[in-house]
Amino acid sequence: MRETRRATEQQTTPTAAAGRAARPAGLFAQQQRVGNAAVTRQVQRRKAGLDEHYATRPTEHPEWKPYQELTEAAGIPRPQADAAWQLLLGGVDSQGAINDEAAARTSDRQEQRELRASNSWYQEFVRLMAEHLEIGTPTMALWAGGIETSEYAYRKGHTPVARTRIGSVLNVLELHPNWKLTGPMWSLVSKAFVSRATGPVHIFVRAYDPDSILIRLEVPHLRLVQQLNPDVKLIWHPVYTAPDGQLREISKDYRLVDNAEYDGRDTCVRVLFQYLRLFHEESNTKAAPARTSMEKLIVSNGHKDGV
């Protein structure tokens, strides 16, 4: 996709000006948007010589021009996109200190996640972009097991977050190479995405991990949405990668088929595990990551010999 991006002239935007430390009015605008605490952290990091995340020089970020092109192609209005860009960079710049604070305050992993997701820059970004998480098909898709699973769900006629207007932009950008600085943003985006569910949600599982965003965040939040809207139903699909690289689904009698739907997570995961245990061939390297993931999970649960 990046090879086909059109060259555009660099523009100086209102949000770019707002990010420059030399202009007090810019800092005031940021304070209005994301709160004094986040701005204070940004200023402290800059004074310490740690301004490596482009928050105060947003148009110098190497992904600035691609971001402009992608948001324009997605139909996101320029002023809104520019404001969102500043919020993203402010979020990256602030996240390191938030992560450190979370680690210092508690050793509980879930509590740490909640603290890491308290980044007010990212929270405001999600609020600003909420309308651009709208799905373009009748049904929403969630997935686990690699980006190929997301693309498979989309080809089946369901919309994953990466195929929404803003998701399609975020999915191809690299805001920062450190996932610890951008992961909390994706958690907030995922939660906002599933909050928009109004009907059936199709969940495609190629590799099961109880610590994945799907299982620990998206599905629990969907359960809350279900309490308010009974039309939101969870439809589970166990997915296997055939030797030719094609993704297929697993029926109850352990055949690879075009479509296999289950009402519950446990049945879906059981079918997936059993297929990987009984029918996976070592020569099929395409499905090896899912098989390895399953074996590690079983060993971690106390079965020392794996499967």
mmCIF file of N, CA and C in Angstrom, residues 187-301:
data_model
loop_
_atom_site.group_PDB
_atom_site.id
_atom_site.type_symbol
_atom_site.label_atom_id
_atom_site.label_comp_id
_atom_site.label_asym_id
_atom_site.label_seq_id
_atom_site.Cartn_x
_atom_site.Cartn_y
_atom_site.Cartn_z
ATOM 1 N N SER A 187 -5.845 -0.824 22.508
ATOM 2 C CA SER A 187 -6.826 -1.360 23.465
ATOM 3 C C SER A 187 -8.042 -0.441 23.565
ATOM 4 N N LEU A 188 -7.801 0.849 23.609
ATOM 5 C CA LEU A 188 -8.898 1.810 23.679
ATOM 6 C C LEU A 188 -9.705 1.812 22.386
ATOM 7 N N VAL A 189 -9.027 1.709 21.256
ATOM 8 C CA VAL A 189 -9.723 1.651 19.973
ATOM 9 C C VAL A 189 -10.590 0.402 19.896
ATOM 10 N N SER A 190 -10.045 -0.735 20.329
ATOM 11 C CA SER A 190 -10.795 -1.992 20.285
ATOM 12 C C SER A 190 -12.048 -1.928 21.147
ATOM 13 N N LYS A 191 -11.911 -1.363 22.323
ATOM 14 C CA LYS A 191 -13.051 -1.251 23.222
ATOM 15 C C LYS A 191 -14.124 -0.344 22.627
ATOM 16 N N ALA A 192 -13.713 0.766 22.033
ATOM 17 C CA ALA A 192 -14.672 1.666 21.403
ATOM 18 C C ALA A 192 -15.337 1.002 20.205
ATOM 19 N N PHE A 193 -14.580 0.191 19.493
ATOM 20 C CA PHE A 193 -15.108 -0.508 18.321
ATOM 21 C C PHE A 193 -16.232 -1.464 18.720
ATOM 22 N N VAL A 194 -15.982 -2.333 19.701
ATOM 23 C CA VAL A 194 -17.011 -3.307 20.074
ATOM 24 C C VAL A 194 -18.206 -2.625 20.736
ATOM 25 N N SER A 195 -18.005 -1.445 21.279
ATOM 26 C CA SER A 195 -19.124 -0.705 21.862
ATOM 27 C C SER A 195 -20.162 -0.328 20.818
ATOM 28 N N ARG A 196 -19.753 -0.317 19.559
ATOM 29 C CA ARG A 196 -20.654 0.055 18.475
ATOM 30 C C ARG A 196 -21.466 -1.115 17.943
ATOM 31 N N ALA A 197 -21.279 -2.297 18.501
ATOM 32 C CA ALA A 197 -22.006 -3.477 18.016
ATOM 33 C C ALA A 197 -23.509 -3.311 18.228
ATOM 34 N N THR A 198 -24.273 -3.604 17.178
ATOM 35 C CA THR A 198 -25.734 -3.533 17.264
ATOM 36 C C THR A 198 -26.396 -4.828 16.794
ATOM 37 N N GLY A 199 -25.611 -5.777 16.317
ATOM 38 C CA GLY A 199 -26.145 -7.029 15.812
ATOM 39 C C GLY A 199 -25.130 -8.137 16.000
ATOM 40 N N PRO A 200 -25.233 -9.217 15.228
ATOM 41 C CA PRO A 200 -24.310 -10.343 15.367
ATOM 42 C C PRO A 200 -22.853 -9.926 15.181
ATOM 43 N N VAL A 201 -21.991 -10.498 16.017
ATOM 44 C CA VAL A 201 -20.549 -10.273 15.920
ATOM 45 C C VAL A 201 -19.889 -11.617 15.658
ATOM 46 N N HIS A 202 -19.179 -11.720 14.543
ATOM 47 C CA HIS A 202 -18.511 -12.970 14.180
ATOM 48 C C HIS A 202 -17.070 -12.939 14.676
ATOM 49 N N ILE A 203 -16.690 -13.985 15.413
ATOM 50 C CA ILE A 203 -15.376 -14.043 16.057
ATOM 51 C C ILE A 203 -14.591 -15.207 15.462
ATOM 52 N N PHE A 204 -13.462 -14.901 14.849
ATOM 53 C CA PHE A 204 -12.656 -15.901 14.154
ATOM 54 C C PHE A 204 -11.388 -16.177 14.968
ATOM 55 N N VAL A 205 -11.175 -17.440 15.330
ATOM 56 C CA VAL A 205 -10.060 -17.811 16.215
ATOM 57 C C VAL A 205 -9.161 -18.823 15.498
ATOM 58 N N ARG A 206 -7.962 -18.382 15.142
ATOM 59 C CA ARG A 206 -6.975 -19.286 14.562
ATOM 60 C C ARG A 206 -5.978 -19.756 15.612
ATOM 61 N N ALA A 207 -5.763 -18.944 16.635
ATOM 62 C CA ALA A 207 -4.896 -19.312 17.758
ATOM 63 C C ALA A 207 -5.530 -18.742 19.018
ATOM 64 N N TYR A 208 -5.676 -19.569 20.028
ATOM 65 C CA TYR A 208 -6.347 -19.132 21.248
ATOM 66 C C TYR A 208 -5.329 -18.733 22.302
ATOM 67 N N ASP A 209 -5.499 -17.520 22.823
ATOM 68 C CA ASP A 209 -4.632 -17.009 23.886
ATOM 69 C C ASP A 209 -5.518 -16.266 24.887
ATOM 70 N N PRO A 210 -5.655 -16.779 26.115
ATOM 71 C CA PRO A 210 -6.520 -16.120 27.092
ATOM 72 C C PRO A 210 -6.053 -14.721 27.458
ATOM 73 N N ASP A 211 -4.801 -14.378 27.106
ATOM 74 C CA ASP A 211 -4.276 -13.061 27.420
ATOM 75 C C ASP A 211 -4.364 -12.109 26.229
ATOM 76 N N SER A 212 -4.996 -12.535 25.161
ATOM 77 C CA SER A 212 -5.111 -11.695 23.974
ATOM 78 C C SER A 212 -6.131 -10.588 24.197
ATOM 79 N N ILE A 213 -6.050 -9.539 23.379
ATOM 80 C CA ILE A 213 -7.029 -8.453 23.455
ATOM 81 C C ILE A 213 -8.430 -8.991 23.232
ATOM 82 N N LEU A 214 -8.563 -9.959 22.329
ATOM 83 C CA LEU A 214 -9.877 -10.541 22.058
ATOM 84 C C LEU A 214 -10.513 -11.101 23.315
ATOM 85 N N ILE A 215 -9.781 -11.941 24.039
ATOM 86 C CA ILE A 215 -10.364 -12.676 25.161
ATOM 87 C C ILE A 215 -10.427 -11.841 26.435
ATOM 88 N N ARG A 216 -9.410 -11.057 26.706
ATOM 89 C CA ARG A 216 -9.397 -10.326 27.984
ATOM 90 C C ARG A 216 -10.097 -8.978 27.914
ATOM 91 N N LEU A 217 -10.331 -8.440 26.708
ATOM 92 C CA LEU A 217 -10.913 -7.100 26.618
ATOM 93 C C LEU A 217 -12.162 -7.058 25.746
ATOM 94 N N GLU A 218 -12.048 -7.497 24.489
ATOM 95 C CA GLU A 218 -13.153 -7.316 23.551
ATOM 96 C C GLU A 218 -14.379 -8.147 23.915
ATOM 97 N N VAL A 219 -14.187 -9.428 24.163
ATOM 98 C CA VAL A 219 -15.336 -10.281 24.475
ATOM 99 C C VAL A 219 -16.000 -9.882 25.796
ATOM 100 N N PRO A 220 -15.247 -9.636 26.880
ATOM 101 C CA PRO A 220 -15.915 -9.180 28.110
ATOM 102 C C PRO A 220 -16.711 -7.896 27.903
ATOM 103 N N HIS A 221 -16.181 -6.971 27.097
ATOM 104 C CA HIS A 221 -16.925 -5.739 26.859
ATOM 105 C C HIS A 221 -18.168 -6.010 26.020
ATOM 106 N N LEU A 222 -18.070 -6.954 25.096
ATOM 107 C CA LEU A 222 -19.241 -7.328 24.310
ATOM 108 C C LEU A 222 -20.345 -7.894 25.195
ATOM 109 N N ARG A 223 -19.958 -8.616 26.235
ATOM 110 C CA ARG A 223 -20.961 -9.160 27.156
ATOM 111 C C ARG A 223 -21.752 -8.032 27.814
ATOM 112 N N LEU A 224 -21.081 -6.939 28.117
ATOM 113 C CA LEU A 224 -21.777 -5.788 28.687
ATOM 114 C C LEU A 224 -22.714 -5.160 27.659
ATOM 115 N N VAL A 225 -22.256 -5.097 26.409
ATOM 116 C CA VAL A 225 -23.100 -4.552 25.345
ATOM 117 C C VAL A 225 -24.335 -5.422 25.160
ATOM 118 N N GLN A 226 -24.154 -6.740 25.269
ATOM 119 C CA GLN A 226 -25.272 -7.669 25.119
ATOM 120 C C GLN A 226 -26.363 -7.427 26.156
ATOM 121 N N GLN A 227 -25.967 -7.041 27.349
ATOM 122 C CA GLN A 227 -26.948 -6.800 28.400
ATOM 123 C C GLN A 227 -27.886 -5.656 28.043
ATOM 124 N N LEU A 228 -27.393 -4.730 27.232
ATOM 125 C CA LEU A 228 -28.200 -3.590 26.816
ATOM 126 C C LEU A 228 -28.906 -3.842 25.497
ATOM 127 N N ASN A 229 -28.371 -4.748 24.687
ATOM 128 C CA ASN A 229 -28.937 -5.008 23.365
ATOM 129 C C ASN A 229 -28.897 -6.504 23.068
ATOM 130 N N PRO A 230 -30.025 -7.195 23.207
ATOM 131 C CA PRO A 230 -30.044 -8.645 22.976
ATOM 132 C C PRO A 230 -29.805 -9.033 21.521
ATOM 133 N N ASP A 231 -29.834 -8.062 20.604
ATOM 134 C CA ASP A 231 -29.553 -8.371 19.200
ATOM 135 C C ASP A 231 -28.068 -8.647 18.967
ATOM 136 N N VAL A 232 -27.235 -8.289 19.934
ATOM 137 C CA VAL A 232 -25.796 -8.545 19.809
ATOM 138 C C VAL A 232 -25.523 -9.988 20.205
ATOM 139 N N LYS A 233 -25.255 -10.809 19.228
ATOM 140 C CA LYS A 233 -24.981 -12.229 19.453
ATOM 141 C C LYS A 233 -23.563 -12.543 19.012
ATOM 142 N N LEU A 234 -22.894 -13.407 19.760
ATOM 143 C CA LEU A 234 -21.519 -13.778 19.458
ATOM 144 C C LEU A 234 -21.515 -15.109 18.712
ATOM 145 N N ILE A 235 -20.937 -15.084 17.517
ATOM 146 C CA ILE A 235 -20.867 -16.273 16.669
ATOM 147 C C ILE A 235 -19.398 -16.614 16.460
ATOM 148 N N TRP A 236 -18.987 -17.787 16.920
ATOM 149 C CA TRP A 236 -17.580 -18.171 16.951
ATOM 150 C C TRP A 236 -17.221 -19.081 15.781
ATOM 151 N N HIS A 237 -16.013 -18.875 15.220
ATOM 152 C CA HIS A 237 -15.521 -19.666 14.092
ATOM 153 C C HIS A 237 -14.102 -20.169 14.395
ATOM 154 N N PRO A 238 -13.868 -21.465 14.522
ATOM 155 C CA PRO A 238 -12.491 -21.968 14.632
ATOM 156 C C PRO A 238 -11.856 -22.031 13.240
ATOM 157 N N VAL A 239 -10.651 -21.507 13.124
ATOM 158 C CA VAL A 239 -10.014 -21.361 11.809
ATOM 159 C C VAL A 239 -8.685 -22.108 11.795
ATOM 160 N N TYR A 240 -8.420 -22.775 10.667
ATOM 161 C CA TYR A 240 -7.165 -23.522 10.496
ATOM 162 C C TYR A 240 -6.560 -23.142 9.147
ATOM 163 N N THR A 241 -5.228 -23.036 9.109
ATOM 164 C CA THR A 241 -4.537 -22.733 7.854
ATOM 165 C C THR A 241 -4.144 -24.027 7.171
ATOM 166 N N ALA A 242 -4.727 -24.289 6.007
ATOM 167 C CA ALA A 242 -4.423 -25.495 5.243
ATOM 168 C C ALA A 242 -3.017 -25.405 4.656
ATOM 169 N N PRO A 243 -2.453 -26.539 4.223
ATOM 170 C CA PRO A 243 -1.091 -26.532 3.671
ATOM 171 C C PRO A 243 -0.898 -25.568 2.505
ATOM 172 N N ASP A 244 -1.980 -25.279 1.756
ATOM 173 C CA ASP A 244 -1.853 -24.347 0.630
ATOM 174 C C ASP A 244 -1.948 -22.893 1.064
ATOM 175 N N GLY A 245 -2.056 -22.645 2.390
ATOM 176 C CA GLY A 245 -2.120 -21.295 2.905
ATOM 177 C C GLY A 245 -3.515 -20.732 3.024
ATOM 178 N N GLN A 246 -4.511 -21.468 2.536
ATOM 179 C CA GLN A 246 -5.886 -21.005 2.615
ATOM 180 C C GLN A 246 -6.467 -21.253 4.004
ATOM 181 N N LEU A 247 -7.198 -20.279 4.516
ATOM 182 C CA LEU A 247 -7.850 -20.434 5.814
ATOM 183 C C LEU A 247 -9.193 -21.129 5.628
ATOM 184 N N ARG A 248 -9.416 -22.162 6.435
ATOM 185 C CA ARG A 248 -10.676 -22.904 6.415
ATOM 186 C C ARG A 248 -11.200 -22.995 7.840
ATOM 187 N N GLU A 249 -12.459 -23.340 7.955
ATOM 188 C CA GLU A 249 -13.068 -23.470 9.272
ATOM 189 C C GLU A 249 -13.280 -24.942 9.619
ATOM 190 N N ILE A 250 -13.430 -25.222 10.905
ATOM 191 C CA ILE A 250 -13.442 -26.605 11.381
ATOM 192 C C ILE A 250 -14.838 -26.973 11.848
ATOM 193 N N SER A 251 -15.390 -28.007 11.249
ATOM 194 C CA SER A 251 -16.726 -28.462 11.609
ATOM 195 C C SER A 251 -16.676 -29.304 12.880
ATOM 196 N N LYS A 252 -17.836 -29.630 13.415
ATOM 197 C CA LYS A 252 -17.899 -30.419 14.641
ATOM 198 C C LYS A 252 -17.347 -31.820 14.463
ATOM 199 N N ASP A 253 -17.385 -32.330 13.223
ATOM 200 C CA ASP A 253 -16.805 -33.655 12.963
ATOM 201 C C ASP A 253 -15.391 -33.546 12.394
ATOM 202 N N TYR A 254 -14.760 -32.387 12.628
ATOM 203 C CA TYR A 254 -13.344 -32.158 12.338
ATOM 204 C C TYR A 254 -13.003 -32.244 10.847
ATOM 205 N N ARG A 255 -13.864 -31.648 10.044
ATOM 206 C CA ARG A 255 -13.564 -31.469 8.627
ATOM 207 C C ARG A 255 -13.298 -29.992 8.380
ATOM 208 N N LEU A 256 -12.468 -29.701 7.367
ATOM 209 C CA LEU A 256 -12.241 -28.315 6.972
ATOM 210 C C LEU A 256 -13.325 -27.913 5.985
ATOM 211 N N VAL A 257 -14.073 -26.883 6.356
ATOM 212 C CA VAL A 257 -15.227 -26.458 5.565
ATOM 213 C C VAL A 257 -15.167 -24.949 5.343
ATOM 214 N N ASP A 258 -16.098 -24.462 4.537
ATOM 215 C CA ASP A 258 -16.125 -23.029 4.233
ATOM 216 C C ASP A 258 -16.712 -22.202 5.368
ATOM 217 N N ASN A 259 -17.582 -22.803 6.157
ATOM 218 C CA ASN A 259 -18.220 -22.050 7.235
ATOM 219 C C ASN A 259 -18.590 -22.988 8.376
ATOM 220 N N ALA A 260 -18.163 -22.654 9.585
ATOM 221 C CA ALA A 260 -18.516 -23.432 10.779
ATOM 222 C C ALA A 260 -18.778 -22.446 11.907
ATOM 223 N N GLU A 261 -20.007 -22.412 12.388
ATOM 224 C CA GLU A 261 -20.416 -21.443 13.395
ATOM 225 C C GLU A 261 -20.771 -22.133 14.702
ATOM 226 N N TYR A 262 -20.355 -21.501 15.815
ATOM 227 C CA TYR A 262 -20.628 -22.030 17.147
ATOM 228 C C TYR A 262 -21.170 -20.915 18.025
ATOM 229 N N ASP A 263 -22.093 -21.288 18.897
ATOM 230 C CA ASP A 263 -22.710 -20.291 19.774
ATOM 231 C C ASP A 263 -21.806 -19.871 20.925
ATOM 232 N N GLY A 264 -20.879 -20.763 21.335
ATOM 233 C CA GLY A 264 -20.076 -20.477 22.507
ATOM 234 C C GLY A 264 -18.589 -20.568 22.266
ATOM 235 N N ARG A 265 -17.841 -19.829 23.054
ATOM 236 C CA ARG A 265 -16.382 -19.837 22.956
ATOM 237 C C ARG A 265 -15.807 -21.212 23.269
ATOM 238 N N ASP A 266 -16.293 -21.843 24.329
ATOM 239 C CA ASP A 266 -15.689 -23.093 24.780
ATOM 240 C C ASP A 266 -15.769 -24.175 23.712
ATOM 241 N N THR A 267 -16.914 -24.287 23.052
ATOM 242 C CA THR A 267 -17.048 -25.294 21.999
ATOM 243 C C THR A 267 -16.122 -24.984 20.836
ATOM 244 N N CYS A 268 -16.055 -23.721 20.450
ATOM 245 C CA CYS A 268 -15.172 -23.312 19.365
ATOM 246 C C CYS A 268 -13.716 -23.645 19.677
ATOM 247 N N VAL A 269 -13.273 -23.294 20.865
ATOM 248 C CA VAL A 269 -11.878 -23.520 21.248
ATOM 249 C C VAL A 269 -11.596 -25.018 21.373
ATOM 250 N N ARG A 270 -12.538 -25.772 21.893
ATOM 251 C CA ARG A 270 -12.341 -27.224 22.010
ATOM 252 C C ARG A 270 -12.158 -27.857 20.637
ATOM 253 N N VAL A 271 -12.992 -27.466 19.679
ATOM 254 C CA VAL A 271 -12.877 -28.008 18.322
ATOM 255 C C VAL A 271 -11.523 -27.635 17.713
ATOM 256 N N LEU A 272 -11.103 -26.390 17.916
ATOM 257 C CA LEU A 272 -9.812 -25.949 17.390
ATOM 258 C C LEU A 272 -8.665 -26.749 18.006
ATOM 259 N N PHE A 273 -8.676 -26.888 19.325
ATOM 260 C CA PHE A 273 -7.609 -27.623 20.007
ATOM 261 C C PHE A 273 -7.573 -29.079 19.552
ATOM 262 N N GLN A 274 -8.738 -29.688 19.457
ATOM 263 C CA GLN A 274 -8.783 -31.098 19.067
ATOM 264 C C GLN A 274 -8.273 -31.282 17.638
ATOM 265 N N TYR A 275 -8.614 -30.364 16.770
ATOM 266 C CA TYR A 275 -8.142 -30.493 15.394
ATOM 267 C C TYR A 275 -6.621 -30.339 15.336
ATOM 268 N N LEU A 276 -6.100 -29.341 16.045
ATOM 269 C CA LEU A 276 -4.652 -29.145 16.064
ATOM 270 C C LEU A 276 -3.932 -30.340 16.688
ATOM 271 N N ARG A 277 -4.558 -30.955 17.654
ATOM 272 C CA ARG A 277 -3.937 -32.092 18.342
ATOM 273 C C ARG A 277 -3.991 -33.365 17.510
ATOM 274 N N LEU A 278 -5.109 -33.601 16.829
ATOM 275 C CA LEU A 278 -5.330 -34.881 16.167
ATOM 276 C C LEU A 278 -5.030 -34.878 14.673
ATOM 277 N N PHE A 279 -5.188 -33.743 14.018
ATOM 278 C CA PHE A 279 -5.133 -33.751 12.557
ATOM 279 C C PHE A 279 -4.041 -32.868 11.967
ATOM 280 N N HIS A 280 -3.439 -32.021 12.778
ATOM 281 C CA HIS A 280 -2.368 -31.178 12.258
ATOM 282 C C HIS A 280 -1.157 -32.030 11.908
ATOM 283 N N GLU A 281 -0.577 -31.779 10.729
ATOM 284 C CA GLU A 281 0.626 -32.489 10.296
ATOM 285 C C GLU A 281 1.828 -31.565 10.411
ATOM 286 N N GLU A 282 2.919 -32.108 10.924
ATOM 287 C CA GLU A 282 4.111 -31.299 11.149
ATOM 288 C C GLU A 282 4.625 -30.658 9.867
ATOM 289 N N SER A 283 4.344 -31.282 8.727
ATOM 290 C CA SER A 283 4.817 -30.729 7.455
ATOM 291 C C SER A 283 4.064 -29.455 7.065
ATOM 292 N N ASN A 284 2.928 -29.211 7.706
ATOM 293 C CA ASN A 284 2.145 -28.012 7.397
ATOM 294 C C ASN A 284 2.684 -26.838 8.207
ATOM 295 N N THR A 285 3.672 -26.159 7.667
ATOM 296 C CA THR A 285 4.299 -25.045 8.376
ATOM 297 C C THR A 285 3.371 -23.836 8.465
ATOM 298 N N LYS A 286 2.378 -23.779 7.585
ATOM 299 C CA LYS A 286 1.444 -22.650 7.605
ATOM 300 C C LYS A 286 0.661 -22.585 8.911
ATOM 301 N N ALA A 287 0.373 -23.758 9.489
ATOM 302 C CA ALA A 287 -0.419 -23.804 10.720
ATOM 303 C C ALA A 287 0.449 -24.008 11.958
ATOM 304 N N ALA A 288 1.773 -24.044 11.766
ATOM 305 C CA ALA A 288 2.678 -24.309 12.888
ATOM 306 C C ALA A 288 2.560 -23.283 14.014
ATOM 307 N N PRO A 289 2.433 -21.983 13.728
ATOM 308 C CA PRO A 289 2.326 -21.012 14.840
ATOM 309 C C PRO A 289 1.130 -21.284 15.745
ATOM 310 N N ALA A 290 -0.015 -21.639 15.171
ATOM 311 C CA ALA A 290 -1.202 -21.923 15.983
ATOM 312 C C ALA A 290 -0.987 -23.179 16.814
ATOM 313 N N ARG A 291 -0.347 -24.183 16.229
ATOM 314 C CA ARG A 291 -0.074 -25.431 16.951
ATOM 315 C C ARG A 291 0.884 -25.178 18.109
ATOM 316 N N THR A 292 1.922 -24.386 17.869
ATOM 317 C CA THR A 292 2.888 -24.063 18.911
ATOM 318 C C THR A 292 2.234 -23.266 20.032
ATOM 319 N N SER A 293 1.394 -22.313 19.665
ATOM 320 C CA SER A 293 0.690 -21.507 20.655
ATOM 321 C C SER A 293 -0.193 -22.372 21.541
ATOM 322 N N MET A 294 -0.899 -23.307 20.927
ATOM 323 C CA MET A 294 -1.763 -24.203 21.683
ATOM 324 C C MET A 294 -0.951 -25.062 22.648
ATOM 325 N N GLU A 295 0.168 -25.583 22.177
ATOM 326 C CA GLU A 295 0.982 -26.457 23.017
ATOM 327 C C GLU A 295 1.548 -25.696 24.216
ATOM 328 N N LYS A 296 1.998 -24.475 23.991
ATOM 329 C CA LYS A 296 2.516 -23.669 25.099
ATOM 330 C C LYS A 296 1.439 -23.414 26.138
ATOM 331 N N LEU A 297 0.217 -23.169 25.673
ATOM 332 C CA LEU A 297 -0.882 -22.905 26.601
ATOM 333 C C LEU A 297 -1.185 -24.135 27.440
ATOM 334 N N ILE A 298 -1.183 -25.297 26.802
ATOM 335 C CA ILE A 298 -1.463 -26.538 27.528
ATOM 336 C C ILE A 298 -0.372 -26.808 28.553
ATOM 337 N N VAL A 299 0.883 -26.602 28.178
ATOM 338 C CA VAL A 299 1.996 -26.802 29.116
ATOM 339 C C VAL A 299 1.885 -25.830 30.286
ATOM 340 N N SER A 300 1.532 -24.582 29.995
ATOM 341 C CA SER A 300 1.422 -23.581 31.063
ATOM 342 C C SER A 300 0.299 -23.909 32.039
ATOM 343 N N ASN A 301 -0.653 -24.727 31.592
ATOM 344 C CA ASN A 301 -1.761 -25.122 32.458
ATOM 345 C C ASN A 301 -1.445 -26.374 33.273
#
